[in-house]
PDB file of C-alpha atoms in Angstrom:
ATOM      1  CA  PRO A 122      37.489 -12.677   7.959  1.00 49.00           C
ATOM      2  CA  ARG A 123      33.825 -12.460   8.871  1.00 42.00           C
ATOM      3  CA  PRO A 124      32.955 -10.615  12.076  1.00 40.00           C
ATOM      4  CA  PRO A 125      31.456 -12.757  14.842  1.00 41.00           C
ATOM      5  CA  ARG A 126      27.680 -12.882  15.070  1.00 38.00           C
ATOM      6  CA  PRO A 127      26.156 -10.648  17.721  1.00 36.00           C
ATOM      7  CA  PRO A 128      25.206 -12.618  20.844  1.00 36.00           C
ATOM      8  CA  ALA A 129      21.468 -12.029  20.237  1.00 37.00           C
ATOM      9  CA  CYS A 130      21.687 -14.010  16.984  1.00 36.00           C
ATOM     10  CA  ARG A 131      23.117 -17.177  18.503  1.00 36.00           C
ATOM     11  CA  PRO A 132      20.557 -19.995  18.480  1.00 37.00           C
ATOM     12  CA  HIS A 133      21.045 -20.817  22.153  1.00 36.00           C
ATOM     13  CA  GLN A 134      19.792 -17.370  23.072  1.00 40.00           C
ATOM     14  CA  ILE A 135      16.426 -17.744  21.367  1.00 43.00           C
ATOM     15  CA  ARG A 136      15.510 -21.074  22.949  1.00 44.00           C
ATOM     16  CA  ALA A 137      12.972 -20.976  25.703  1.00 47.00           C
ATOM     17  CA  PRO A 138      14.242 -21.938  29.157  1.00 48.00           C
ATOM     18  CA  GLY A 139      14.241 -25.710  29.497  1.00 55.00           C
ATOM     19  CA  THR A 140      14.249 -26.330  25.736  1.00 51.00           C
ATOM     20  CA  PRO A 141      17.154 -28.623  24.814  1.00 53.00           C
ATOM     21  CA  PRO A 142      19.489 -27.616  21.993  1.00 50.00           C
ATOM     22  CA  ARG A 143      18.387 -28.837  18.610  1.00 49.00           C
ATOM     23  CA  PRO A 144      20.679 -29.236  15.644  1.00 49.00           C
ATOM     24  CA  VAL A 145      20.101 -26.516  13.100  1.00 45.00           C
ATOM     25  CA  THR A 146      19.601 -28.148   9.746  1.00 48.00           C
ATOM     26  CA  PRO A 147      18.398 -26.093   6.789  1.00 46.00           C
ATOM     27  CA  PRO A 148      15.501 -27.366   4.706  1.00 44.00           C
ATOM     28  CA  GLU A 149      16.462 -30.092   2.275  1.00 48.00           C
ATOM     29  CA  PRO A 150      17.851 -28.540  -0.927  1.00 43.00           C
ATOM     30  CA  SER A 151      15.401 -30.550  -2.986  1.00 43.00           C
ATOM     31  CA  ARG A 152      12.496 -28.947  -1.119  1.00 41.00           C
ATOM     32  CA  LEU A 153      13.514 -25.293  -1.436  1.00 39.00           C
ATOM     33  CA  ARG A 154      15.144 -24.571  -4.734  1.00 43.00           C
ATOM     34  CA  GLU A 155      14.682 -20.827  -4.618  1.00 45.00           C
ATOM     35  CA  PRO A 156      14.534 -18.545  -1.597  1.00 51.00           C
ATOM     36  CA  PRO A 157      10.960 -17.953  -0.504  1.00 51.00           C
ATOM     37  CA  ARG A 158       9.290 -15.142  -2.431  1.00 69.00           C
ATOM     38  CA  HIS A 159       6.257 -12.873  -2.438  1.00 86.00           C
ATOM     39  CA  THR A 160       4.978 -14.167  -5.772  1.00 91.00           C
ATOM     40  CA  LEU A 161       1.257 -14.510  -5.156  1.00 95.00           C
ATOM     41  CA  PRO A 162      -0.512 -11.685  -6.966  1.00 93.00           C
ATOM     42  CA  GLY A 163      -2.229  -8.862  -5.135  1.00 92.00           C
ATOM     43  CA  ILE A 164      -2.101 -10.170  -1.571  1.00 93.00           C
ATOM     44  CA  ASP A 165       0.936  -8.362  -0.149  1.00 92.00           C
ATOM     45  CA  ASP A 166       3.837  -6.120  -1.183  1.00 90.00           C
ATOM     46  CA  GLY A 167       5.086  -8.605  -3.775  1.00 89.00           C
ATOM     47  CA  ALA A 168       3.685  -9.176  -7.243  1.00 91.00           C
ATOM     48  CA  ALA A 169       0.725  -6.891  -7.825  1.00 92.00           C
ATOM     49  CA  THR A 170      -0.733  -8.840 -10.746  1.00 94.00           C
ATOM     50  CA  ILE A 171      -0.719 -12.371 -12.126  1.00 96.00           C
ATOM     51  CA  GLU A 172       1.416 -11.081 -15.010  1.00 95.00           C
ATOM     52  CA  GLU A 173       4.018  -9.782 -12.544  1.00 93.00           C
ATOM     53  CA  ALA A 174       3.988 -13.113 -10.696  1.00 95.00           C
ATOM     54  CA  VAL A 175       4.529 -15.008 -13.954  1.00 95.00           C
ATOM     55  CA  ASP A 176       7.376 -12.647 -14.905  1.00 93.00           C
ATOM     56  CA  LEU A 177       9.107 -13.339 -11.566  1.00 92.00           C
ATOM     57  CA  ILE A 178       8.715 -17.058 -12.094  1.00 94.00           C
ATOM     58  CA  ARG A 179       9.933 -16.855 -15.694  1.00 93.00           C
ATOM     59  CA  ALA A 180      13.100 -15.118 -14.464  1.00 91.00           C
ATOM     60  CA  ALA A 181      13.625 -17.789 -11.797  1.00 90.00           C
ATOM     61  CA  ALA A 182      13.035 -20.559 -14.344  1.00 91.00           C
ATOM     62  CA  ALA A 183      15.501 -18.948 -16.757  1.00 90.00           C
ATOM     63  CA  ALA A 184      18.099 -19.112 -13.984  1.00 88.00           C
ATOM     64  CA  GLY A 185      17.475 -22.852 -13.602  1.00 90.00           C
ATOM     65  CA  THR A 186      15.019 -22.836 -10.715  1.00 91.00           C
ATOM     66  CA  THR A 187      12.277 -25.454 -10.850  1.00 92.00           C
ATOM     67  CA  THR A 188      10.471 -24.926  -7.533  1.00 93.00           C
ATOM     68  CA  MET A 189       9.577 -21.860  -5.464  1.00 93.00           C
ATOM     69  CA  VAL A 190       7.816 -21.507  -2.146  1.00 93.00           C
ATOM     70  CA  ALA A 191       5.444 -18.537  -2.224  1.00 94.00           C
ATOM     71  CA  THR A 192       5.641 -16.694   1.097  1.00 94.00           C
ATOM     72  CA  PRO A 193       3.127 -13.866   1.312  1.00 95.00           C
ATOM     73  CA  HIS A 194       3.108 -11.800   4.473  1.00 94.00           C
ATOM     74  CA  VAL A 195       0.775 -12.783   7.283  1.00 94.00           C
ATOM     75  CA  SER A 196       0.709  -9.590   9.315  1.00 91.00           C
ATOM     76  CA  PRO A 197      -1.609  -6.914  10.688  1.00 90.00           C
ATOM     77  CA  ARG A 198      -1.308  -5.134   7.318  1.00 92.00           C
ATOM     78  CA  TYR A 199      -1.656  -8.256   5.140  1.00 93.00           C
ATOM     79  CA  GLN A 200      -4.094 -10.599   6.845  1.00 91.00           C
ATOM     80  CA  ASN A 201      -3.556 -13.622   4.654  1.00 94.00           C
ATOM     81  CA  ASP A 202      -4.578 -17.071   5.812  1.00 94.00           C
ATOM     82  CA  PRO A 203      -4.173 -20.647   4.551  1.00 95.00           C
ATOM     83  CA  ARG A 204      -7.190 -20.251   2.258  1.00 96.00           C
ATOM     84  CA  SER A 205      -6.010 -17.035   0.563  1.00 96.00           C
ATOM     85  CA  ILE A 206      -2.535 -18.516   0.168  1.00 96.00           C
ATOM     86  CA  ALA A 207      -3.880 -21.768  -1.332  1.00 96.00           C
ATOM     87  CA  GLU A 208      -6.086 -19.781  -3.724  1.00 96.00           C
ATOM     88  CA  GLY A 209      -3.104 -17.675  -4.797  1.00 96.00           C
ATOM     89  CA  VAL A 210      -0.927 -20.741  -5.376  1.00 97.00           C
ATOM     90  CA  ALA A 211      -3.719 -22.392  -7.400  1.00 97.00           C
ATOM     91  CA  ALA A 212      -4.187 -19.255  -9.526  1.00 97.00           C
ATOM     92  CA  VAL A 213      -0.472 -19.011 -10.292  1.00 97.00           C
ATOM     93  CA  LYS A 214      -0.188 -22.726 -11.072  1.00 97.00           C
ATOM     94  CA  SER A 215      -3.202 -22.520 -13.387  1.00 97.00           C
ATOM     95  CA  ARG A 216      -1.714 -19.562 -15.248  1.00 97.00           C
ATOM     96  CA  LEU A 217       1.667 -21.281 -15.571  1.00 97.00           C
ATOM     97  CA  LEU A 218      -0.048 -24.370 -16.983  1.00 97.00           C
ATOM     98  CA  ARG A 219      -1.991 -22.276 -19.535  1.00 97.00           C
ATOM     99  CA  GLU A 220       1.253 -20.587 -20.608  1.00 96.00           C
ATOM    100  CA  GLY A 221       3.146 -23.880 -20.846  1.00 95.00           C
ATOM    101  CA  ILE A 222       5.641 -23.002 -18.127  1.00 95.00           C
ATOM    102  CA  THR A 223       6.911 -26.027 -16.218  1.00 94.00           C
ATOM    103  CA  PHE A 224       7.460 -24.768 -12.694  1.00 95.00           C
ATOM    104  CA  ASP A 225       6.324 -25.821  -9.220  1.00 95.00           C
ATOM    105  CA  VAL A 226       4.942 -23.199  -6.825  1.00 95.00           C
ATOM    106  CA  ARG A 227       4.335 -24.343  -3.269  1.00 95.00           C
ATOM    107  CA  PRO A 228       2.597 -22.669  -0.324  1.00 95.00           C
ATOM    108  CA  GLY A 229       4.179 -20.992   2.680  1.00 95.00           C
ATOM    109  CA  ALA A 230       4.039 -17.675   4.502  1.00 95.00           C
ATOM    110  CA  GLU A 231       6.173 -15.041   6.199  1.00 95.00           C
ATOM    111  CA  ILE A 232       4.524 -14.571   9.574  1.00 94.00           C
ATOM    112  CA  ALA A 233       4.874 -11.385  11.606  1.00 91.00           C
ATOM    113  CA  ILE A 234       5.428 -11.968  15.332  1.00 87.00           C
ATOM    114  CA  PRO A 235       2.224 -10.130  16.391  1.00 82.00           C
ATOM    115  CA  GLN A 236       0.139 -12.355  14.111  1.00 87.00           C
ATOM    116  CA  ILE A 237       1.205 -15.562  15.828  1.00 86.00           C
ATOM    117  CA  ALA A 238      -1.167 -14.970  18.741  1.00 79.00           C
ATOM    118  CA  ASP A 239      -3.917 -13.564  16.503  1.00 84.00           C
ATOM    119  CA  ILE A 240      -4.066 -16.449  14.041  1.00 84.00           C
ATOM    120  CA  GLY A 241      -3.642 -19.198  16.605  1.00 79.00           C
ATOM    121  CA  LEU A 242      -1.170 -22.025  16.825  1.00 75.00           C
ATOM    122  CA  GLU A 243      -3.388 -24.440  14.884  1.00 80.00           C
ATOM    123  CA  VAL A 244      -3.347 -22.231  11.784  1.00 88.00           C
ATOM    124  CA  LEU A 245       0.453 -22.154  11.841  1.00 91.00           C
ATOM    125  CA  ASP A 246       0.493 -25.820  10.822  1.00 90.00           C
ATOM    126  CA  HIS A 247      -1.123 -24.759   7.531  1.00 92.00           C
ATOM    127  CA  VAL A 248       1.318 -21.956   6.667  1.00 94.00           C
ATOM    128  CA  ARG A 249       4.565 -23.876   7.050  1.00 94.00           C
ATOM    129  CA  LEU A 250       6.959 -23.758   4.110  1.00 94.00           C
ATOM    130  CA  ASP A 251       5.756 -26.349   1.610  1.00 92.00           C
ATOM    131  CA  GLY A 252       3.790 -28.143   4.334  1.00 90.00           C
ATOM    132  CA  GLY A 253       7.000 -29.211   6.086  1.00 92.00           C
ATOM    133  CA  ASP A 254       8.261 -28.410   9.572  1.00 92.00           C
ATOM    134  CA  TRP A 255       9.609 -24.925   8.810  1.00 95.00           C
ATOM    135  CA  LEU A 256       7.955 -21.590   9.626  1.00 95.00           C
ATOM    136  CA  LEU A 257       9.314 -18.367   8.163  1.00 95.00           C
ATOM    137  CA  ILE A 258       9.033 -15.787  10.957  1.00 93.00           C
ATOM    138  CA  GLU A 259       9.419 -12.104  10.169  1.00 91.00           C
ATOM    139  CA  SER A 260      11.876 -10.530  12.598  1.00 86.00           C
ATOM    140  CA  PRO A 261      10.466  -7.492  14.404  1.00 83.00           C
ATOM    141  CA  PHE A 262      11.483  -4.261  12.652  1.00 79.00           C
ATOM    142  CA  LYS A 263      11.079  -1.915  15.585  1.00 72.00           C
ATOM    143  CA  THR A 264      11.951  -2.107  19.231  1.00 56.00           C
ATOM    144  CA  PRO A 265      13.031  -5.632  20.151  1.00 60.00           C
ATOM    145  CA  VAL A 266      10.264  -7.851  21.423  1.00 68.00           C
ATOM    146  CA  ASP A 267      11.108  -8.855  24.994  1.00 77.00           C
ATOM    147  CA  ALA A 268       8.925 -11.929  24.652  1.00 78.00           C
ATOM    148  CA  LEU A 269      10.700 -13.130  21.480  1.00 82.00           C
ATOM    149  CA  PRO A 270      12.585 -16.009  23.172  1.00 84.00           C
ATOM    150  CA  GLY A 271       9.361 -17.261  24.766  1.00 86.00           C
ATOM    151  CA  ILE A 272       7.370 -16.978  21.530  1.00 87.00           C
ATOM    152  CA  LEU A 273      10.015 -18.758  19.457  1.00 89.00           C
ATOM    153  CA  GLY A 274      10.495 -21.400  22.159  1.00 91.00           C
ATOM    154  CA  ALA A 275       6.757 -22.117  22.240  1.00 89.00           C
ATOM    155  CA  LEU A 276       6.780 -22.607  18.467  1.00 92.00           C
ATOM    156  CA  GLN A 277       9.748 -24.965  18.713  1.00 93.00           C
ATOM    157  CA  ARG A 278       8.074 -27.005  21.459  1.00 93.00           C
ATOM    158  CA  ARG A 279       5.084 -27.481  19.110  1.00 90.00           C
ATOM    159  CA  GLY A 280       7.438 -29.041  16.568  1.00 91.00           C
ATOM    160  CA  HIS A 281       7.989 -26.057  14.293  1.00 93.00           C
ATOM    161  CA  ARG A 282      11.460 -25.413  12.919  1.00 95.00           C
ATOM    162  CA  LEU A 283      12.141 -21.705  12.494  1.00 94.00           C
ATOM    163  CA  ILE A 284      13.753 -19.453   9.932  1.00 93.00           C
ATOM    164  CA  LEU A 285      13.978 -15.767  10.839  1.00 90.00           C
ATOM    165  CA  ALA A 286      13.372 -13.468   7.875  1.00 91.00           C
ATOM    166  CA  HIS A 287      15.291 -10.194   7.805  1.00 86.00           C
ATOM    167  CA  PRO A 288      17.243 -10.468  11.071  1.00 85.00           C
ATOM    168  CA  GLU A 289      19.395  -7.592   9.790  1.00 83.00           C
ATOM    169  CA  ARG A 290      16.404  -5.265  10.210  1.00 80.00           C
ATOM    170  CA  CYS A 291      15.832  -6.131  13.879  1.00 80.00           C
ATOM    171  CA  PRO A 292      17.467  -3.640  16.260  1.00 76.00           C
ATOM    172  CA  GLY A 293      17.608  -6.301  18.978  1.00 72.00           C
ATOM    173  CA  PHE A 294      20.034  -8.344  16.885  1.00 71.00           C
ATOM    174  CA  HIS A 295      22.469  -5.420  16.520  1.00 70.00           C
ATOM    175  CA  ARG A 296      23.750  -5.467  20.104  1.00 64.00           C
TER     176      ARG A 296
END
């Protein structure tokens, strides 16, 4: 049997006060065929080169994947924005076309909590997974962020649906 989730991981505990419960529905399977990846070359800790990006995509295609959402980091270390992400997606798509690889790469991002305030709420609309409602939020790796429920609640009130990346790395979720 699986152990129960820690209380900090339950969805009702990350809603902002006054925010009604919302059914948790994962993205449509047809929209995300492969888990988000760091496949855009040279813009974060993922693929360093276009050749590496194509190799990752070839491996995914060989496993039957047809679509991947590229999710480079948007963080203090990797200050990507909608333009750099769009350019990376275009470069990868162009290379795949030249090599005759039929595969769809779509834009997204993995956004670090501190970057949310720095990039502004308007920019978040342009880094959603595949242009949909979903934001991939990087869980804090260090001391838990006391303001996390308020930050996530504010995003939800603006219509964003949230996926937390790497919750296992967040000490606040280990209570």
